[in-house]
Amino acid sequence: MRRRPFLLPPDPDAPFPSPEHALRDPDGLLAIGGDLSPQRLLNAYRAGIFPWFSEGQPPLWWSPDPRIVFRTDGVHLSSRFRRWLRGCDWRIRADSAFADVVAACAHSPRPGQDGTWITAGMQRAYCELHRLGYAHSVEVFDGERLVGGIYGVAIGRMFFGESMFSAASGGSKTALSALARRLAGWGWPLIDAQVENPHLLSLGAESWPRSRFLAETRALVGQPAPVGAWTRSFGTMAAKELAAVRPP
């Protein structure tokens, strides 16, 4: 008999099933239903699970195998792009335009995708996590224009990336590289990138067995780290600083 995803009960604190029970087809589908309350979302991320569904669907919860991750000291920028950065006057900040970054990610066209999984309800849920100090954005500005960004969820010393966008060529990889640079400086070793695509692999992402990812996640989410806005701790970074980052 074909296995089916676990049906989540209404209680937002109800535990998720073990990711080892996720389906192989579609890869990583684990559970269905529930809501996007802060409690449920944080419980999911702590367990290596994330929501991903389209408008009109119930929440779908995933833990794919393999899992795509970045080492924070391993984001690769090409020599050509680093040369371009040396003359770039972009500035990078954190948590100064969270809702704008999420909205831009929601409206960015994706090759092979019709519509977005970042629904209005999803946007509200992550803005609430941001208000509570768990969701963060890194923003790239050309003057006052937002030209790139990335957002995700931080628990302990683990960052779970959700989405990124470019409104100018190189905006998203600048945001990713800046995020990785700051996290590495803080002693955070990993960024979850969820599922594989060629662009992520070209930037240095690695494919890990789910078991390895879950073991690392369990250790990192339990480590102490401040909860709250990153605006002051991240500061303002000049994009040209990233030109000195060497490829792994």
JSON list of C-alpha atoms in Angstrom, two decimals:
[
{"chain": "A", "resi": 1, "resn": "MET", "atom": "CA", "xyz": [0.00, 0.00, 0.00]},
{"chain": "A", "resi": 2, "resn": "ARG", "atom": "CA", "xyz": [1.29, 3.47, -0.90]},
{"chain": "A", "resi": 3, "resn": "ARG", "atom": "CA", "xyz": [2.31, 5.47, 2.15]},
{"chain": "A", "resi": 4, "resn": "ARG", "atom": "CA", "xyz": [0.58, 8.75, 2.85]},
{"chain": "A", "resi": 5, "resn": "PRO", "atom": "CA", "xyz": [1.81, 11.89, 4.61]},
{"chain": "A", "resi": 6, "resn": "PHE", "atom": "CA", "xyz": [1.00, 12.24, 8.30]},
{"chain": "A", "resi": 7, "resn": "LEU", "atom": "CA", "xyz": [-2.08, 14.37, 9.08]},
{"chain": "A", "resi": 8, "resn": "LEU", "atom": "CA", "xyz": [-1.18, 17.00, 11.67]},
{"chain": "A", "resi": 9, "resn": "PRO", "atom": "CA", "xyz": [-3.61, 17.56, 14.56]},
{"chain": "A", "resi": 10, "resn": "PRO", "atom": "CA", "xyz": [-4.97, 21.06, 15.34]},
{"chain": "A", "resi": 11, "resn": "ASP", "atom": "CA", "xyz": [-2.74, 21.60, 18.38]},
{"chain": "A", "resi": 12, "resn": "PRO", "atom": "CA", "xyz": [0.16, 23.82, 17.15]},
{"chain": "A", "resi": 13, "resn": "ASP", "atom": "CA", "xyz": [2.45, 22.26, 19.78]},
{"chain": "A", "resi": 14, "resn": "ALA", "atom": "CA", "xyz": [1.75, 18.71, 18.57]},
{"chain": "A", "resi": 15, "resn": "PRO", "atom": "CA", "xyz": [5.03, 17.02, 17.60]},
{"chain": "A", "resi": 16, "resn": "PHE", "atom": "CA", "xyz": [5.89, 16.27, 14.00]},
{"chain": "A", "resi": 17, "resn": "PRO", "atom": "CA", "xyz": [6.59, 12.71, 12.93]},
{"chain": "A", "resi": 18, "resn": "SER", "atom": "CA", "xyz": [10.23, 11.77, 12.46]},
{"chain": "A", "resi": 19, "resn": "PRO", "atom": "CA", "xyz": [11.60, 12.96, 9.11]},
{"chain": "A", "resi": 20, "resn": "GLU", "atom": "CA", "xyz": [12.73, 9.40, 8.44]},
{"chain": "A", "resi": 21, "resn": "HIS", "atom": "CA", "xyz": [9.05, 8.72, 7.66]},
{"chain": "A", "resi": 22, "resn": "ALA", "atom": "CA", "xyz": [8.98, 11.24, 4.79]},
{"chain": "A", "resi": 23, "resn": "LEU", "atom": "CA", "xyz": [7.90, 9.95, 1.39]},
{"chain": "A", "resi": 24, "resn": "ARG", "atom": "CA", "xyz": [10.32, 9.19, -1.40]},
{"chain": "A", "resi": 25, "resn": "ASP", "atom": "CA", "xyz": [7.79, 10.31, -4.03]},
{"chain": "A", "resi": 26, "resn": "PRO", "atom": "CA", "xyz": [7.38, 13.20, -3.81]},
{"chain": "A", "resi": 27, "resn": "ASP", "atom": "CA", "xyz": [10.77, 13.40, -2.12]},
{"chain": "A", "resi": 28, "resn": "GLY", "atom": "CA", "xyz": [10.54, 14.60, 1.46]},
{"chain": "A", "resi": 29, "resn": "LEU", "atom": "CA", "xyz": [6.80, 15.09, 1.89]},
{"chain": "A", "resi": 30, "resn": "LEU", "atom": "CA", "xyz": [6.20, 14.28, 5.55]},
{"chain": "A", "resi": 31, "resn": "ALA", "atom": "CA", "xyz": [2.97, 15.83, 6.81]},
{"chain": "A", "resi": 32, "resn": "ILE", "atom": "CA", "xyz": [-0.10, 17.74, 5.76]},
{"chain": "A", "resi": 33, "resn": "GLY", "atom": "CA", "xyz": [-2.37, 20.21, 7.53]},
{"chain": "A", "resi": 34, "resn": "GLY", "atom": "CA", "xyz": [-1.95, 22.23, 10.68]},
{"chain": "A", "resi": 35, "resn": "ASP", "atom": "CA", "xyz": [-1.25, 25.93, 10.51]},
{"chain": "A", "resi": 36, "resn": "LEU", "atom": "CA", "xyz": [1.56, 28.47, 10.23]},
{"chain": "A", "resi": 37, "resn": "SER", "atom": "CA", "xyz": [1.55, 29.57, 13.85]},
{"chain": "A", "resi": 38, "resn": "PRO", "atom": "CA", "xyz": [4.90, 30.57, 15.33]},
{"chain": "A", "resi": 39, "resn": "GLN", "atom": "CA", "xyz": [4.90, 27.53, 17.62]},
{"chain": "A", "resi": 40, "resn": "ARG", "atom": "CA", "xyz": [4.33, 25.13, 14.72]},
{"chain": "A", "resi": 41, "resn": "LEU", "atom": "CA", "xyz": [6.90, 26.78, 12.47]},
{"chain": "A", "resi": 42, "resn": "LEU", "atom": "CA", "xyz": [9.62, 26.83, 15.12]},
{"chain": "A", "resi": 43, "resn": "ASN", "atom": "CA", "xyz": [8.92, 23.21, 16.05]},
{"chain": "A", "resi": 44, "resn": "ALA", "atom": "CA", "xyz": [9.21, 22.29, 12.38]},
{"chain": "A", "resi": 45, "resn": "TYR", "atom": "CA", "xyz": [12.52, 24.03, 11.80]},
{"chain": "A", "resi": 46, "resn": "ARG", "atom": "CA", "xyz": [14.02, 22.58, 14.98]},
{"chain": "A", "resi": 47, "resn": "ALA", "atom": "CA", "xyz": [13.18, 19.14, 13.58]},
{"chain": "A", "resi": 48, "resn": "GLY", "atom": "CA", "xyz": [14.63, 19.88, 10.11]},
{"chain": "A", "resi": 49, "resn": "ILE", "atom": "CA", "xyz": [11.19, 20.33, 8.50]},
{"chain": "A", "resi": 50, "resn": "PHE", "atom": "CA", "xyz": [9.88, 23.26, 6.46]},
{"chain": "A", "resi": 51, "resn": "PRO", "atom": "CA", "xyz": [6.53, 24.26, 4.88]},
{"chain": "A", "resi": 52, "resn": "TRP", "atom": "CA", "xyz": [6.17, 24.48, 1.10]},
{"chain": "A", "resi": 53, "resn": "PHE", "atom": "CA", "xyz": [2.81, 24.63, -0.66]},
{"chain": "A", "resi": 54, "resn": "SER", "atom": "CA", "xyz": [0.84, 26.65, -3.18]},
{"chain": "A", "resi": 55, "resn": "GLU", "atom": "CA", "xyz": [-2.23, 28.86, -2.87]},
{"chain": "A", "resi": 56, "resn": "GLY", "atom": "CA", "xyz": [-5.34, 26.75, -2.31]},
{"chain": "A", "resi": 57, "resn": "GLN", "atom": "CA", "xyz": [-3.44, 23.80, -0.80]},
{"chain": "A", "resi": 58, "resn": "PRO", "atom": "CA", "xyz": [-3.33, 22.90, 2.89]},
{"chain": "A", "resi": 59, "resn": "PRO", "atom": "CA", "xyz": [0.09, 23.36, 4.51]},
{"chain": "A", "resi": 60, "resn": "LEU", "atom": "CA", "xyz": [2.53, 20.71, 3.31]},
{"chain": "A", "resi": 61, "resn": "TRP", "atom": "CA", "xyz": [5.60, 19.91, 5.40]},
{"chain": "A", "resi": 62, "resn": "TRP", "atom": "CA", "xyz": [8.86, 18.58, 3.94]},
{"chain": "A", "resi": 63, "resn": "SER", "atom": "CA", "xyz": [12.19, 17.07, 4.93]},
{"chain": "A", "resi": 64, "resn": "PRO", "atom": "CA", "xyz": [13.90, 15.97, 1.70]},
{"chain": "A", "resi": 65, "resn": "ASP", "atom": "CA", "xyz": [16.80, 13.57, 1.34]},
{"chain": "A", "resi": 66, "resn": "PRO", "atom": "CA", "xyz": [19.39, 14.71, 0.42]},
{"chain": "A", "resi": 67, "resn": "ARG", "atom": "CA", "xyz": [19.41, 18.21, 1.94]},
{"chain": "A", "resi": 68, "resn": "ILE", "atom": "CA", "xyz": [21.23, 21.17, 0.38]},
{"chain": "A", "resi": 69, "resn": "VAL", "atom": "CA", "xyz": [23.39, 23.28, 2.69]},
{"chain": "A", "resi": 70, "resn": "PHE", "atom": "CA", "xyz": [26.03, 25.99, 2.55]},
{"chain": "A", "resi": 71, "resn": "ARG", "atom": "CA", "xyz": [29.00, 26.10, 4.84]},
{"chain": "A", "resi": 72, "resn": "THR", "atom": "CA", "xyz": [29.21, 29.72, 5.91]},
{"chain": "A", "resi": 73, "resn": "ASP", "atom": "CA", "xyz": [32.88, 29.78, 4.96]},
{"chain": "A", "resi": 74, "resn": "GLY", "atom": "CA", "xyz": [32.17, 28.06, 1.64]},
{"chain": "A", "resi": 75, "resn": "VAL", "atom": "CA", "xyz": [29.98, 30.37, -0.47]},
{"chain": "A", "resi": 76, "resn": "HIS", "atom": "CA", "xyz": [31.69, 30.68, -3.84]},
{"chain": "A", "resi": 77, "resn": "LEU", "atom": "CA", "xyz": [31.77, 33.93, -5.82]},
{"chain": "A", "resi": 78, "resn": "SER", "atom": "CA", "xyz": [33.44, 33.74, -9.21]},
{"chain": "A", "resi": 79, "resn": "SER", "atom": "CA", "xyz": [36.61, 35.71, -9.87]},
{"chain": "A", "resi": 80, "resn": "ARG", "atom": "CA", "xyz": [34.72, 37.76, -12.43]},
{"chain": "A", "resi": 81, "resn": "PHE", "atom": "CA", "xyz": [32.00, 38.69, -9.95]},
{"chain": "A", "resi": 82, "resn": "ARG", "atom": "CA", "xyz": [34.52, 39.54, -7.25]},
{"chain": "A", "resi": 83, "resn": "ARG", "atom": "CA", "xyz": [36.28, 41.86, -9.68]},
{"chain": "A", "resi": 84, "resn": "TRP", "atom": "CA", "xyz": [32.95, 43.56, -10.33]},
{"chain": "A", "resi": 85, "resn": "LEU", "atom": "CA", "xyz": [32.33, 43.91, -6.60]},
{"chain": "A", "resi": 86, "resn": "ARG", "atom": "CA", "xyz": [35.55, 45.86, -6.13]},
{"chain": "A", "resi": 87, "resn": "GLY", "atom": "CA", "xyz": [33.99, 48.81, -7.93]},
{"chain": "A", "resi": 88, "resn": "CYS", "atom": "CA", "xyz": [30.48, 48.32, -6.51]},
{"chain": "A", "resi": 89, "resn": "ASP", "atom": "CA", "xyz": [28.98, 50.86, -4.10]},
{"chain": "A", "resi": 90, "resn": "TRP", "atom": "CA", "xyz": [26.12, 48.68, -2.86]},
{"chain": "A", "resi": 91, "resn": "ARG", "atom": "CA", "xyz": [25.51, 48.59, 0.90]},
{"chain": "A", "resi": 92, "resn": "ILE", "atom": "CA", "xyz": [24.15, 45.64, 2.86]},
{"chain": "A", "resi": 93, "resn": "ARG", "atom": "CA", "xyz": [22.06, 45.71, 6.03]},
{"chain": "A", "resi": 94, "resn": "ALA", "atom": "CA", "xyz": [19.90, 43.30, 8.01]},
{"chain": "A", "resi": 95, "resn": "ASP", "atom": "CA", "xyz": [16.31, 43.46, 9.29]},
{"chain": "A", "resi": 96, "resn": "SER", "atom": "CA", "xyz": [15.73, 46.96, 7.92]},
{"chain": "A", "resi": 97, "resn": "ALA", "atom": "CA", "xyz": [13.24, 45.90, 5.22]},
{"chain": "A", "resi": 98, "resn": "PHE", "atom": "CA", "xyz": [12.08, 42.40, 6.12]},
{"chain": "A", "resi": 99, "resn": "ALA", "atom": "CA", "xyz": [8.54, 42.62, 4.70]},
{"chain": "A", "resi": 100, "resn": "ASP", "atom": "CA", "xyz": [9.88, 44.15, 1.48]},
{"chain": "A", "resi": 101, "resn": "VAL", "atom": "CA", "xyz": [12.34, 41.28, 1.01]},
{"chain": "A", "resi": 102, "resn": "VAL", "atom": "CA", "xyz": [9.64, 38.65, 1.59]},
{"chain": "A", "resi": 103, "resn": "ALA", "atom": "CA", "xyz": [7.28, 40.40, -0.83]},
{"chain": "A", "resi": 104, "resn": "ALA", "atom": "CA", "xyz": [10.02, 40.70, -3.45]},
{"chain": "A", "resi": 105, "resn": "CYS", "atom": "CA", "xyz": [10.80, 36.99, -3.10]},
{"chain": "A", "resi": 106, "resn": "ALA", "atom": "CA", "xyz": [7.11, 36.19, -3.49]},
{"chain": "A", "resi": 107, "resn": "HIS", "atom": "CA", "xyz": [6.84, 38.16, -6.73]},
{"chain": "A", "resi": 108, "resn": "SER", "atom": "CA", "xyz": [10.13, 37.10, -8.32]},
{"chain": "A", "resi": 109, "resn": "PRO", "atom": "CA", "xyz": [9.62, 34.85, -11.36]},
{"chain": "A", "resi": 110, "resn": "ARG", "atom": "CA", "xyz": [11.14, 31.38, -10.98]},
{"chain": "A", "resi": 111, "resn": "PRO", "atom": "CA", "xyz": [12.11, 29.24, -14.00]},
{"chain": "A", "resi": 112, "resn": "GLY", "atom": "CA", "xyz": [9.70, 26.35, -14.36]},
{"chain": "A", "resi": 113, "resn": "GLN", "atom": "CA", "xyz": [7.29, 27.62, -11.71]},
{"chain": "A", "resi": 114, "resn": "ASP", "atom": "CA", "xyz": [3.85, 29.09, -12.23]},
{"chain": "A", "resi": 115, "resn": "GLY", "atom": "CA", "xyz": [2.96, 31.31, -9.28]},
{"chain": "A", "resi": 116, "resn": "THR", "atom": "CA", "xyz": [4.55, 31.34, -5.85]},
{"chain": "A", "resi": 117, "resn": "TRP", "atom": "CA", "xyz": [4.63, 29.24, -2.69]},
{"chain": "A", "resi": 118, "resn": "ILE", "atom": "CA", "xyz": [5.12, 32.44, -0.67]},
{"chain": "A", "resi": 119, "resn": "THR", "atom": "CA", "xyz": [1.41, 33.04, -0.29]},
{"chain": "A", "resi": 120, "resn": "ALA", "atom": "CA", "xyz": [-0.14, 35.97, 1.56]},
{"chain": "A", "resi": 121, "resn": "GLY", "atom": "CA", "xyz": [-0.61, 33.71, 4.59]},
{"chain": "A", "resi": 122, "resn": "MET", "atom": "CA", "xyz": [3.02, 32.62, 4.40]},
{"chain": "A", "resi": 123, "resn": "GLN", "atom": "CA", "xyz": [4.14, 36.25, 4.27]},
{"chain": "A", "resi": 124, "resn": "ARG", "atom": "CA", "xyz": [2.10, 37.08, 7.36]},
{"chain": "A", "resi": 125, "resn": "ALA", "atom": "CA", "xyz": [3.48, 34.06, 9.22]},
{"chain": "A", "resi": 126, "resn": "TYR", "atom": "CA", "xyz": [7.13, 34.96, 8.58]},
{"chain": "A", "resi": 127, "resn": "CYS", "atom": "CA", "xyz": [6.53, 38.61, 9.39]},
{"chain": "A", "resi": 128, "resn": "GLU", "atom": "CA", "xyz": [5.20, 37.43, 12.76]},
{"chain": "A", "resi": 129, "resn": "LEU", "atom": "CA", "xyz": [8.33, 35.29, 13.27]},
{"chain": "A", "resi": 130, "resn": "HIS", "atom": "CA", "xyz": [10.35, 38.38, 12.40]},
{"chain": "A", "resi": 131, "resn": "ARG", "atom": "CA", "xyz": [8.45, 40.42, 14.99]},
{"chain": "A", "resi": 132, "resn": "LEU", "atom": "CA", "xyz": [9.28, 37.72, 17.55]},
{"chain": "A", "resi": 133, "resn": "GLY", "atom": "CA", "xyz": [12.97, 37.87, 16.65]},
{"chain": "A", "resi": 134, "resn": "TYR", "atom": "CA", "xyz": [13.35, 34.53, 14.83]},
{"chain": "A", "resi": 135, "resn": "ALA", "atom": "CA", "xyz": [13.07, 35.47, 11.15]},
{"chain": "A", "resi": 136, "resn": "HIS", "atom": "CA", "xyz": [15.65, 37.73, 9.55]},
{"chain": "A", "resi": 137, "resn": "SER", "atom": "CA", "xyz": [16.46, 39.35, 6.24]},
{"chain": "A", "resi": 138, "resn": "VAL", "atom": "CA", "xyz": [19.66, 40.58, 4.67]},
{"chain": "A", "resi": 139, "resn": "GLU", "atom": "CA", "xyz": [19.10, 43.43, 2.23]},
{"chain": "A", "resi": 140, "resn": "VAL", "atom": "CA", "xyz": [21.28, 44.82, -0.56]},
{"chain": "A", "resi": 141, "resn": "PHE", "atom": "CA", "xyz": [20.80, 48.49, -1.43]},
{"chain": "A", "resi": 142, "resn": "ASP", "atom": "CA", "xyz": [21.94, 50.56, -4.38]},
{"chain": "A", "resi": 143, "resn": "GLY", "atom": "CA", "xyz": [21.43, 53.95, -2.77]},
{"chain": "A", "resi": 144, "resn": "GLU", "atom": "CA", "xyz": [17.88, 53.65, -1.46]},
{"chain": "A", "resi": 145, "resn": "ARG", "atom": "CA", "xyz": [16.83, 51.00, -3.99]},
{"chain": "A", "resi": 146, "resn": "LEU", "atom": "CA", "xyz": [16.50, 47.43, -2.76]},
{"chain": "A", "resi": 147, "resn": "VAL", "atom": "CA", "xyz": [18.34, 45.34, -5.36]},
{"chain": "A", "resi": 148, "resn": "GLY", "atom": "CA", "xyz": [18.60, 41.97, -3.61]},
{"chain": "A", "resi": 149, "resn": "GLY", "atom": "CA", "xyz": [17.88, 40.10, -0.43]},
{"chain": "A", "resi": 150, "resn": "ILE", "atom": "CA", "xyz": [17.49, 36.83, 1.40]},
{"chain": "A", "resi": 151, "resn": "TYR", "atom": "CA", "xyz": [15.34, 35.81, 4.37]},
{"chain": "A", "resi": 152, "resn": "GLY", "atom": "CA", "xyz": [15.06, 32.85, 6.66]},
{"chain": "A", "resi": 153, "resn": "VAL", "atom": "CA", "xyz": [14.70, 31.60, 10.22]},
{"chain": "A", "resi": 154, "resn": "ALA", "atom": "CA", "xyz": [17.40, 31.52, 12.91]},
{"chain": "A", "resi": 155, "resn": "ILE", "atom": "CA", "xyz": [17.21, 29.14, 15.86]},
{"chain": "A", "resi": 156, "resn": "GLY", "atom": "CA", "xyz": [20.20, 28.70, 18.11]},
{"chain": "A", "resi": 157, "resn": "ARG", "atom": "CA", "xyz": [23.21, 28.87, 15.79]},
{"chain": "A", "resi": 158, "resn": "MET", "atom": "CA", "xyz": [21.44, 27.47, 12.74]},
{"chain": "A", "resi": 159, "resn": "PHE", "atom": "CA", "xyz": [20.07, 29.56, 9.86]},
{"chain": "A", "resi": 160, "resn": "PHE", "atom": "CA", "xyz": [17.33, 28.07, 7.71]},
{"chain": "A", "resi": 161, "resn": "GLY", "atom": "CA", "xyz": [17.23, 29.93, 4.40]},
{"chain": "A", "resi": 162, "resn": "GLU", "atom": "CA", "xyz": [13.81, 30.36, 2.84]},
{"chain": "A", "resi": 163, "resn": "SER", "atom": "CA", "xyz": [14.16, 32.45, -0.32]},
{"chain": "A", "resi": 164, "resn": "MET", "atom": "CA", "xyz": [16.22, 35.13, -2.01]},
{"chain": "A", "resi": 165, "resn": "PHE", "atom": "CA", "xyz": [15.70, 37.53, -4.91]},
{"chain": "A", "resi": 166, "resn": "SER", "atom": "CA", "xyz": [17.53, 39.85, -7.27]},
{"chain": "A", "resi": 167, "resn": "ALA", "atom": "CA", "xyz": [16.17, 43.10, -8.66]},
{"chain": "A", "resi": 168, "resn": "ALA", "atom": "CA", "xyz": [19.59, 43.77, -10.22]},
{"chain": "A", "resi": 169, "resn": "SER", "atom": "CA", "xyz": [22.11, 41.26, -11.52]},
{"chain": "A", "resi": 170, "resn": "GLY", "atom": "CA", "xyz": [24.05, 39.76, -8.62]},
{"chain": "A", "resi": 171, "resn": "GLY", "atom": "CA", "xyz": [21.71, 41.01, -5.90]},
{"chain": "A", "resi": 172, "resn": "SER", "atom": "CA", "xyz": [20.81, 37.64, -4.44]},
{"chain": "A", "resi": 173, "resn": "LYS", "atom": "CA", "xyz": [24.31, 36.17, -4.39]},
{"chain": "A", "resi": 174, "resn": "THR", "atom": "CA", "xyz": [25.59, 39.37, -2.79]},
{"chain": "A", "resi": 175, "resn": "ALA", "atom": "CA", "xyz": [22.96, 38.96, -0.06]},
{"chain": "A", "resi": 176, "resn": "LEU", "atom": "CA", "xyz": [23.82, 35.28, 0.42]},
{"chain": "A", "resi": 177, "resn": "SER", "atom": "CA", "xyz": [27.55, 35.97, 0.57]},
{"chain": "A", "resi": 178, "resn": "ALA", "atom": "CA", "xyz": [27.07, 38.80, 3.07]},
{"chain": "A", "resi": 179, "resn": "LEU", "atom": "CA", "xyz": [24.85, 36.60, 5.24]},
{"chain": "A", "resi": 180, "resn": "ALA", "atom": "CA", "xyz": [27.40, 33.79, 5.16]},
{"chain": "A", "resi": 181, "resn": "ARG", "atom": "CA", "xyz": [30.25, 36.17, 6.02]},
{"chain": "A", "resi": 182, "resn": "ARG", "atom": "CA", "xyz": [28.45, 37.55, 9.08]},
{"chain": "A", "resi": 183, "resn": "LEU", "atom": "CA", "xyz": [27.32, 34.13, 10.28]},
{"chain": "A", "resi": 184, "resn": "ALA", "atom": "CA", "xyz": [30.82, 32.73, 9.93]},
{"chain": "A", "resi": 185, "resn": "GLY", "atom": "CA", "xyz": [32.10, 35.62, 12.03]},
{"chain": "A", "resi": 186, "resn": "TRP", "atom": "CA", "xyz": [29.53, 34.80, 14.69]},
{"chain": "A", "resi": 187, "resn": "GLY", "atom": "CA", "xyz": [30.51, 31.13, 14.74]},
{"chain": "A", "resi": 188, "resn": "TRP", "atom": "CA", "xyz": [27.44, 29.83, 12.88]},
{"chain": "A", "resi": 189, "resn": "PRO", "atom": "CA", "xyz": [28.68, 27.11, 10.50]},
{"chain": "A", "resi": 190, "resn": "LEU", "atom": "CA", "xyz": [25.70, 26.29, 8.24]},
{"chain": "A", "resi": 191, "resn": "ILE", "atom": "CA", "xyz": [22.90, 27.73, 6.12]},
{"chain": "A", "resi": 192, "resn": "ASP", "atom": "CA", "xyz": [20.07, 25.38, 5.14]},
{"chain": "A", "resi": 193, "resn": "ALA", "atom": "CA", "xyz": [19.20, 25.80, 1.45]},
{"chain": "A", "resi": 194, "resn": "GLN", "atom": "CA", "xyz": [16.51, 23.07, 1.41]},
{"chain": "A", "resi": 195, "resn": "VAL", "atom": "CA", "xyz": [16.47, 21.61, -2.12]},
{"chain": "A", "resi": 196, "resn": "GLU", "atom": "CA", "xyz": [18.98, 21.40, -4.94]},
{"chain": "A", "resi": 197, "resn": "ASN", "atom": "CA", "xyz": [19.11, 23.61, -7.98]},
{"chain": "A", "resi": 198, "resn": "PRO", "atom": "CA", "xyz": [22.00, 24.40, -10.35]},
{"chain": "A", "resi": 199, "resn": "HIS", "atom": "CA", "xyz": [22.31, 28.02, -9.18]},
{"chain": "A", "resi": 200, "resn": "LEU", "atom": "CA", "xyz": [22.84, 27.01, -5.54]},
{"chain": "A", "resi": 201, "resn": "LEU", "atom": "CA", "xyz": [25.39, 24.38, -6.51]},
{"chain": "A", "resi": 202, "resn": "SER", "atom": "CA", "xyz": [27.30, 26.96, -8.57]},
{"chain": "A", "resi": 203, "resn": "LEU", "atom": "CA", "xyz": [27.57, 29.09, -5.43]},
{"chain": "A", "resi": 204, "resn": "GLY", "atom": "CA", "xyz": [29.12, 26.30, -3.38]},
{"chain": "A", "resi": 205, "resn": "ALA", "atom": "CA", "xyz": [26.11, 24.49, -1.91]},
{"chain": "A", "resi": 206, "resn": "GLU", "atom": "CA", "xyz": [26.66, 20.89, -0.79]},
{"chain": "A", "resi": 207, "resn": "SER", "atom": "CA", "xyz": [24.34, 17.90, -0.91]},
{"chain": "A", "resi": 208, "resn": "TRP", "atom": "CA", "xyz": [24.15, 16.11, 2.46]},
{"chain": "A", "resi": 209, "resn": "PRO", "atom": "CA", "xyz": [22.31, 12.93, 3.44]},
{"chain": "A", "resi": 210, "resn": "ARG", "atom": "CA", "xyz": [19.29, 13.88, 5.51]},
{"chain": "A", "resi": 211, "resn": "SER", "atom": "CA", "xyz": [20.62, 11.95, 8.49]},
{"chain": "A", "resi": 212, "resn": "ARG", "atom": "CA", "xyz": [23.76, 14.08, 8.57]},
{"chain": "A", "resi": 213, "resn": "PHE", "atom": "CA", "xyz": [21.77, 17.29, 8.18]},
{"chain": "A", "resi": 214, "resn": "LEU", "atom": "CA", "xyz": [19.41, 16.35, 11.01]},
{"chain": "A", "resi": 215, "resn": "ALA", "atom": "CA", "xyz": [22.27, 15.47, 13.35]},
{"chain": "A", "resi": 216, "resn": "GLU", "atom": "CA", "xyz": [23.96, 18.83, 12.71]},
{"chain": "A", "resi": 217, "resn": "THR", "atom": "CA", "xyz": [20.67, 20.69, 13.07]},
{"chain": "A", "resi": 218, "resn": "ARG", "atom": "CA", "xyz": [19.87, 19.07, 16.42]},
{"chain": "A", "resi": 219, "resn": "ALA", "atom": "CA", "xyz": [23.21, 20.22, 17.79]},
{"chain": "A", "resi": 220, "resn": "LEU", "atom": "CA", "xyz": [23.10, 23.75, 16.39]},
{"chain": "A", "resi": 221, "resn": "VAL", "atom": "CA", "xyz": [19.51, 24.70, 17.32]},
{"chain": "A", "resi": 222, "resn": "GLY", "atom": "CA", "xyz": [20.31, 23.84, 20.93]},
{"chain": "A", "resi": 223, "resn": "GLN", "atom": "CA", "xyz": [23.23, 26.24, 21.15]},
{"chain": "A", "resi": 224, "resn": "PRO", "atom": "CA", "xyz": [22.65, 29.62, 22.82]},
{"chain": "A", "resi": 225, "resn": "ALA", "atom": "CA", "xyz": [22.24, 32.68, 20.62]},
{"chain": "A", "resi": 226, "resn": "PRO", "atom": "CA", "xyz": [20.41, 35.99, 21.10]},
{"chain": "A", "resi": 227, "resn": "VAL", "atom": "CA", "xyz": [16.84, 36.28, 19.79]},
{"chain": "A", "resi": 228, "resn": "GLY", "atom": "CA", "xyz": [15.89, 39.62, 18.28]},
{"chain": "A", "resi": 229, "resn": "ALA", "atom": "CA", "xyz": [16.64, 41.98, 15.41]},
{"chain": "A", "resi": 230, "resn": "TRP", "atom": "CA", "xyz": [20.03, 41.76, 13.73]},
{"chain": "A", "resi": 231, "resn": "THR", "atom": "CA", "xyz": [20.08, 45.39, 12.60]},
{"chain": "A", "resi": 232, "resn": "ARG", "atom": "CA", "xyz": [22.73, 46.52, 15.08]},
{"chain": "A", "resi": 233, "resn": "SER", "atom": "CA", "xyz": [24.78, 43.33, 15.32]},
{"chain": "A", "resi": 234, "resn": "PHE", "atom": "CA", "xyz": [24.96, 42.93, 11.54]},
{"chain": "A", "resi": 235, "resn": "GLY", "atom": "CA", "xyz": [25.74, 46.59, 10.97]},
{"chain": "A", "resi": 236, "resn": "THR", "atom": "CA", "xyz": [26.28, 47.97, 7.46]},
{"chain": "A", "resi": 237, "resn": "MET", "atom": "CA", "xyz": [28.58, 46.11, 5.09]},
{"chain": "A", "resi": 238, "resn": "ALA", "atom": "CA", "xyz": [30.03, 47.47, 1.86]},
{"chain": "A", "resi": 239, "resn": "ALA", "atom": "CA", "xyz": [29.53, 45.00, -0.98]},
{"chain": "A", "resi": 240, "resn": "LYS", "atom": "CA", "xyz": [33.14, 45.55, -2.04]},
{"chain": "A", "resi": 241, "resn": "GLU", "atom": "CA", "xyz": [34.22, 43.84, 1.21]},
{"chain": "A", "resi": 242, "resn": "LEU", "atom": "CA", "xyz": [32.98, 40.59, -0.30]},
{"chain": "A", "resi": 243, "resn": "ALA", "atom": "CA", "xyz": [35.48, 40.86, -3.16]},
{"chain": "A", "resi": 244, "resn": "ALA", "atom": "CA", "xyz": [38.19, 39.59, -0.81]},
{"chain": "A", "resi": 245, "resn": "VAL", "atom": "CA", "xyz": [36.33, 36.32, -0.12]},
{"chain": "A", "resi": 246, "resn": "ARG", "atom": "CA", "xyz": [38.20, 33.50, -1.81]},
{"chain": "A", "resi": 247, "resn": "PRO", "atom": "CA", "xyz": [36.42, 30.55, -3.37]},
{"chain": "A", "resi": 248, "resn": "PRO", "atom": "CA", "xyz": [36.75, 27.28, -1.43]}
]
